[in-house]
Amino acid sequence: MITLTKEDGPADLDGVTHLTIGVSWDPTAGSSGGVLGKLRRKTGTDLDLIAVAMQGGEPVRLAGLDSLDPMGNGSLAHSGDNHTGHGDGDDETVTVEFARLPSAITSIVFVAAAYKKGSSFQKARNISFKVYDATGGTTQQVADIWPSLLSQDNGCAVAKAVRVGGAWKLEVVNETGKIKQGDEHALMRFAVSK
């Protein structure tokens, strides 16, 4: 198990036919305690994991939010929206089956966002991204990506899978930015800039 960083450069995904990226977080009360703090912890914080499939520099498909199988063949599949961050393990995942992706797809950008109004990274703690090799029907965690928790932004481009000839590489992006909440085009523009 390793913790991937931007400085590591792209990692070869030789032999990986199915890649899964998962995000998990814990809800926090922020700076308020008492009844308000308990209520905020109970209702949780809504972060979203989104995968944007790119054709060159253009976003062509989005997995996440209400789109669980944007390719229609399971090659880019989202686990579904978790609104609270409650529970153990990953709160949301995206799985890529490289062989079934259309050949026009040149990269996939994985973005975590406090996309819905009222959500924010500041209302979540212990945010972590896990990378799994899901080849052969088993899911084995191979790496972690830990973002900075000091950002006032509401979006983080976590990683990017890039097609290089017939192979794929995974690179850590780990760049934050502001995304207009509820604006899908702003989300896609953010992914394109990474």
mmCIF file of C-alpha atoms in Angstrom:
data_model
loop_
_atom_site.group_PDB
_atom_site.id
_atom_site.type_symbol
_atom_site.label_atom_id
_atom_site.label_comp_id
_atom_site.label_asym_id
_atom_site.label_seq_id
_atom_site.Cartn_x
_atom_site.Cartn_y
_atom_site.Cartn_z
ATOM 1 C CA MET A 1 0.000 0.000 0.000
ATOM 2 C CA ILE A 2 1.359 3.440 -0.943
ATOM 3 C CA THR A 3 0.201 7.030 -0.692
ATOM 4 C CA LEU A 4 0.300 8.528 -4.181
ATOM 5 C CA THR A 5 1.373 12.154 -4.638
ATOM 6 C CA LYS A 6 1.682 14.504 -7.600
ATOM 7 C CA GLU A 7 5.447 14.341 -7.273
ATOM 8 C CA ASP A 8 5.403 10.595 -7.977
ATOM 9 C CA GLY A 9 4.407 11.213 -11.602
ATOM 10 C CA PRO A 10 2.109 8.946 -13.637
ATOM 11 C CA ALA A 11 1.820 5.314 -12.500
ATOM 12 C CA ASP A 12 1.581 2.560 -15.111
ATOM 13 C CA LEU A 13 -1.630 0.573 -14.930
ATOM 14 C CA ASP A 14 -0.134 -2.439 -16.727
ATOM 15 C CA GLY A 15 -2.251 -5.500 -16.003
ATOM 16 C CA VAL A 16 -5.054 -3.449 -14.400
ATOM 17 C CA THR A 17 -8.227 -4.043 -16.391
ATOM 18 C CA HIS A 18 -10.648 -2.611 -13.798
ATOM 19 C CA LEU A 19 -9.731 0.462 -11.743
ATOM 20 C CA THR A 20 -11.879 1.763 -8.882
ATOM 21 C CA ILE A 21 -11.529 5.151 -7.190
ATOM 22 C CA GLY A 22 -13.397 5.583 -3.901
ATOM 23 C CA VAL A 23 -14.006 8.603 -1.694
ATOM 24 C CA SER A 24 -14.900 8.535 1.979
ATOM 25 C CA TRP A 25 -15.486 11.255 4.531
ATOM 26 C CA ASP A 26 -16.843 11.762 8.003
ATOM 27 C CA PRO A 27 -19.464 14.403 8.765
ATOM 28 C CA THR A 28 -18.478 17.071 11.268
ATOM 29 C CA ALA A 29 -20.351 19.683 13.232
ATOM 30 C CA GLY A 30 -17.811 22.300 12.190
ATOM 31 C CA SER A 31 -17.299 24.858 14.920
ATOM 32 C CA SER A 32 -20.712 24.400 16.502
ATOM 33 C CA GLY A 33 -21.368 22.011 19.347
ATOM 34 C CA GLY A 34 -24.525 21.342 21.269
ATOM 35 C CA VAL A 35 -27.814 20.606 19.546
ATOM 36 C CA LEU A 36 -26.823 22.242 16.240
ATOM 37 C CA GLY A 37 -23.600 20.224 16.102
ATOM 38 C CA LYS A 38 -25.449 16.964 16.763
ATOM 39 C CA LEU A 39 -28.013 17.812 14.084
ATOM 40 C CA ARG A 40 -25.289 18.585 11.517
ATOM 41 C CA ARG A 41 -23.476 15.331 12.289
ATOM 42 C CA LYS A 42 -26.755 13.422 11.995
ATOM 43 C CA THR A 43 -27.724 14.949 8.634
ATOM 44 C CA GLY A 44 -24.141 14.597 7.385
ATOM 45 C CA THR A 45 -22.273 16.336 4.601
ATOM 46 C CA ASP A 46 -22.866 15.695 0.903
ATOM 47 C CA LEU A 47 -19.679 15.358 -1.125
ATOM 48 C CA ASP A 48 -19.819 13.906 -4.619
ATOM 49 C CA LEU A 49 -17.333 11.822 -6.599
ATOM 50 C CA ILE A 50 -17.620 12.519 -10.312
ATOM 51 C CA ALA A 51 -15.697 11.009 -13.230
ATOM 52 C CA VAL A 52 -15.546 13.082 -16.397
ATOM 53 C CA ALA A 53 -14.666 11.123 -19.552
ATOM 54 C CA MET A 54 -12.687 13.246 -21.996
ATOM 55 C CA GLN A 55 -12.211 13.047 -25.739
ATOM 56 C CA GLY A 56 -9.083 15.116 -26.205
ATOM 57 C CA GLY A 57 -9.853 18.390 -24.423
ATOM 58 C CA GLU A 58 -13.641 17.963 -24.490
ATOM 59 C CA PRO A 59 -15.809 16.414 -21.769
ATOM 60 C CA VAL A 60 -18.151 13.871 -23.384
ATOM 61 C CA ARG A 61 -19.584 11.825 -20.490
ATOM 62 C CA LEU A 62 -20.051 12.309 -16.756
ATOM 63 C CA ALA A 63 -20.427 9.523 -14.184
ATOM 64 C CA GLY A 64 -21.878 10.619 -10.859
ATOM 65 C CA LEU A 65 -24.720 12.715 -9.479
ATOM 66 C CA ASP A 66 -27.670 11.044 -11.250
ATOM 67 C CA SER A 67 -25.675 9.376 -14.044
ATOM 68 C CA LEU A 68 -24.536 5.916 -12.939
ATOM 69 C CA ASP A 69 -23.669 4.323 -16.318
ATOM 70 C CA PRO A 70 -23.056 7.131 -18.826
ATOM 71 C CA MET A 71 -21.512 4.835 -21.476
ATOM 72 C CA GLY A 72 -24.451 2.432 -21.295
ATOM 73 C CA ASN A 73 -22.171 -0.631 -21.148
ATOM 74 C CA GLY A 74 -20.811 -0.553 -17.579
ATOM 75 C CA SER A 75 -17.337 0.596 -18.658
ATOM 76 C CA LEU A 76 -17.639 3.710 -16.458
ATOM 77 C CA ALA A 77 -19.881 2.953 -13.479
ATOM 78 C CA HIS A 78 -20.761 5.042 -10.406
ATOM 79 C CA SER A 79 -21.951 3.401 -7.165
ATOM 80 C CA GLY A 80 -24.626 6.021 -6.447
ATOM 81 C CA ASP A 81 -24.946 9.235 -4.460
ATOM 82 C CA ASN A 82 -24.273 9.139 -0.710
ATOM 83 C CA HIS A 83 -25.803 12.276 0.820
ATOM 84 C CA THR A 84 -24.321 12.046 4.321
ATOM 85 C CA GLY A 85 -20.895 10.386 4.574
ATOM 86 C CA HIS A 86 -22.270 8.053 7.253
ATOM 87 C CA GLY A 87 -21.087 4.456 7.403
ATOM 88 C CA ASP A 88 -17.801 2.637 7.068
ATOM 89 C CA GLY A 89 -15.730 2.269 3.942
ATOM 90 C CA ASP A 90 -16.094 4.231 0.736
ATOM 91 C CA ASP A 91 -19.085 6.517 0.496
ATOM 92 C CA GLU A 92 -18.989 6.704 -3.316
ATOM 93 C CA THR A 93 -16.956 4.852 -5.959
ATOM 94 C CA VAL A 94 -16.354 4.949 -9.703
ATOM 95 C CA THR A 95 -15.137 1.836 -11.529
ATOM 96 C CA VAL A 96 -13.523 1.935 -14.960
ATOM 97 C CA GLU A 97 -13.269 -1.130 -17.199
ATOM 98 C CA PHE A 98 -10.609 0.016 -19.640
ATOM 99 C CA ALA A 99 -11.171 -2.575 -22.393
ATOM 100 C CA ARG A 100 -14.837 -1.605 -22.768
ATOM 101 C CA LEU A 101 -14.270 2.149 -22.923
ATOM 102 C CA PRO A 102 -14.810 3.577 -26.423
ATOM 103 C CA SER A 103 -11.466 4.167 -28.151
ATOM 104 C CA ALA A 104 -12.312 7.874 -28.492
ATOM 105 C CA ILE A 105 -11.993 8.331 -24.702
ATOM 106 C CA THR A 106 -8.490 9.692 -24.073
ATOM 107 C CA SER A 107 -8.685 10.396 -20.329
ATOM 108 C CA ILE A 108 -10.923 10.311 -17.268
ATOM 109 C CA VAL A 109 -10.715 13.032 -14.622
ATOM 110 C CA PHE A 110 -11.880 12.104 -11.113
ATOM 111 C CA VAL A 111 -13.302 15.081 -9.199
ATOM 112 C CA ALA A 112 -14.609 15.303 -5.649
ATOM 113 C CA ALA A 113 -16.925 18.232 -5.079
ATOM 114 C CA ALA A 114 -19.195 19.799 -2.508
ATOM 115 C CA TYR A 115 -21.501 20.238 -5.468
ATOM 116 C CA LYS A 116 -24.898 20.727 -3.884
ATOM 117 C CA LYS A 117 -25.818 24.007 -2.205
ATOM 118 C CA GLY A 118 -25.066 23.998 1.506
ATOM 119 C CA SER A 119 -22.295 21.404 1.169
ATOM 120 C CA SER A 120 -18.638 22.192 1.754
ATOM 121 C CA PHE A 121 -15.308 20.521 2.392
ATOM 122 C CA GLN A 122 -15.212 22.386 5.709
ATOM 123 C CA LYS A 123 -18.221 20.352 6.882
ATOM 124 C CA ALA A 124 -16.385 17.082 6.254
ATOM 125 C CA ARG A 125 -13.286 15.605 7.822
ATOM 126 C CA ASN A 126 -10.981 12.663 7.163
ATOM 127 C CA ILE A 127 -11.557 12.973 3.422
ATOM 128 C CA SER A 128 -9.642 10.230 1.660
ATOM 129 C CA PHE A 129 -9.443 8.787 -1.810
ATOM 130 C CA LYS A 130 -8.601 5.143 -2.301
ATOM 131 C CA VAL A 131 -7.337 3.509 -5.466
ATOM 132 C CA TYR A 132 -8.273 -0.129 -6.061
ATOM 133 C CA ASP A 133 -7.199 -2.724 -8.571
ATOM 134 C CA ALA A 134 -10.512 -4.463 -9.255
ATOM 135 C CA THR A 135 -9.101 -6.798 -11.903
ATOM 136 C CA GLY A 136 -10.419 -10.361 -11.825
ATOM 137 C CA GLY A 137 -13.514 -9.593 -9.757
ATOM 138 C CA THR A 138 -11.656 -8.894 -6.506
ATOM 139 C CA THR A 139 -11.075 -5.405 -5.177
ATOM 140 C CA GLN A 140 -7.658 -4.784 -3.673
ATOM 141 C CA GLN A 141 -6.687 -1.361 -2.379
ATOM 142 C CA VAL A 142 -3.344 -0.376 -3.865
ATOM 143 C CA ALA A 143 -2.985 3.307 -2.910
ATOM 144 C CA ASP A 144 -4.337 6.305 -1.009
ATOM 145 C CA ILE A 145 -4.521 9.934 -2.134
ATOM 146 C CA TRP A 146 -4.822 12.432 0.704
ATOM 147 C CA PRO A 147 -5.925 15.984 -0.158
ATOM 148 C CA SER A 148 -5.122 19.009 1.962
ATOM 149 C CA LEU A 149 -7.919 19.870 4.372
ATOM 150 C CA LEU A 150 -6.982 23.558 4.531
ATOM 151 C CA SER A 151 -8.647 24.557 1.271
ATOM 152 C CA GLN A 152 -11.602 26.946 1.244
ATOM 153 C CA ASP A 153 -12.496 25.553 -2.194
ATOM 154 C CA ASN A 154 -15.356 23.175 -2.914
ATOM 155 C CA GLY A 155 -13.800 21.085 -5.685
ATOM 156 C CA CYS A 156 -10.758 18.831 -5.891
ATOM 157 C CA ALA A 157 -9.478 17.201 -9.063
ATOM 158 C CA VAL A 158 -8.139 14.061 -7.422
ATOM 159 C CA ALA A 159 -6.610 11.998 -10.206
ATOM 160 C CA LYS A 160 -6.607 11.475 -13.934
ATOM 161 C CA ALA A 161 -6.404 8.228 -15.910
ATOM 162 C CA VAL A 162 -4.738 8.889 -19.271
ATOM 163 C CA ARG A 163 -4.618 6.667 -22.359
ATOM 164 C CA VAL A 164 -1.053 6.372 -23.685
ATOM 165 C CA GLY A 165 -1.134 4.311 -26.864
ATOM 166 C CA GLY A 166 -2.837 1.063 -25.897
ATOM 167 C CA ALA A 167 -2.066 1.416 -22.177
ATOM 168 C CA TRP A 168 -3.376 3.561 -19.328
ATOM 169 C CA LYS A 169 -1.558 5.562 -16.664
ATOM 170 C CA LEU A 170 -2.909 7.113 -13.457
ATOM 171 C CA GLU A 171 -1.587 10.436 -12.249
ATOM 172 C CA VAL A 172 -2.427 12.347 -9.106
ATOM 173 C CA VAL A 173 -3.744 15.845 -9.825
ATOM 174 C CA ASN A 174 -4.787 16.914 -6.296
ATOM 175 C CA GLU A 175 -5.692 20.483 -7.283
ATOM 176 C CA THR A 176 -8.536 22.379 -5.664
ATOM 177 C CA GLY A 177 -10.735 25.120 -7.040
ATOM 178 C CA LYS A 178 -14.125 26.745 -6.809
ATOM 179 C CA ILE A 179 -17.069 25.199 -8.643
ATOM 180 C CA LYS A 180 -20.381 27.023 -8.865
ATOM 181 C CA GLN A 181 -22.643 24.751 -6.851
ATOM 182 C CA GLY A 182 -25.392 23.051 -8.817
ATOM 183 C CA ASP A 183 -23.807 24.017 -12.179
ATOM 184 C CA GLU A 184 -22.883 20.902 -14.166
ATOM 185 C CA HIS A 185 -21.106 22.943 -16.866
ATOM 186 C CA ALA A 186 -18.904 24.578 -14.212
ATOM 187 C CA LEU A 187 -18.042 21.102 -12.950
ATOM 188 C CA MET A 188 -17.041 19.977 -16.444
ATOM 189 C CA ARG A 189 -15.006 23.162 -17.077
ATOM 190 C CA PHE A 190 -13.151 22.484 -13.824
ATOM 191 C CA ALA A 191 -12.324 18.943 -15.005
ATOM 192 C CA VAL A 192 -11.190 20.209 -18.427
ATOM 193 C CA SER A 193 -8.740 22.630 -16.804
ATOM 194 C CA LYS A 194 -6.918 19.691 -15.130
#
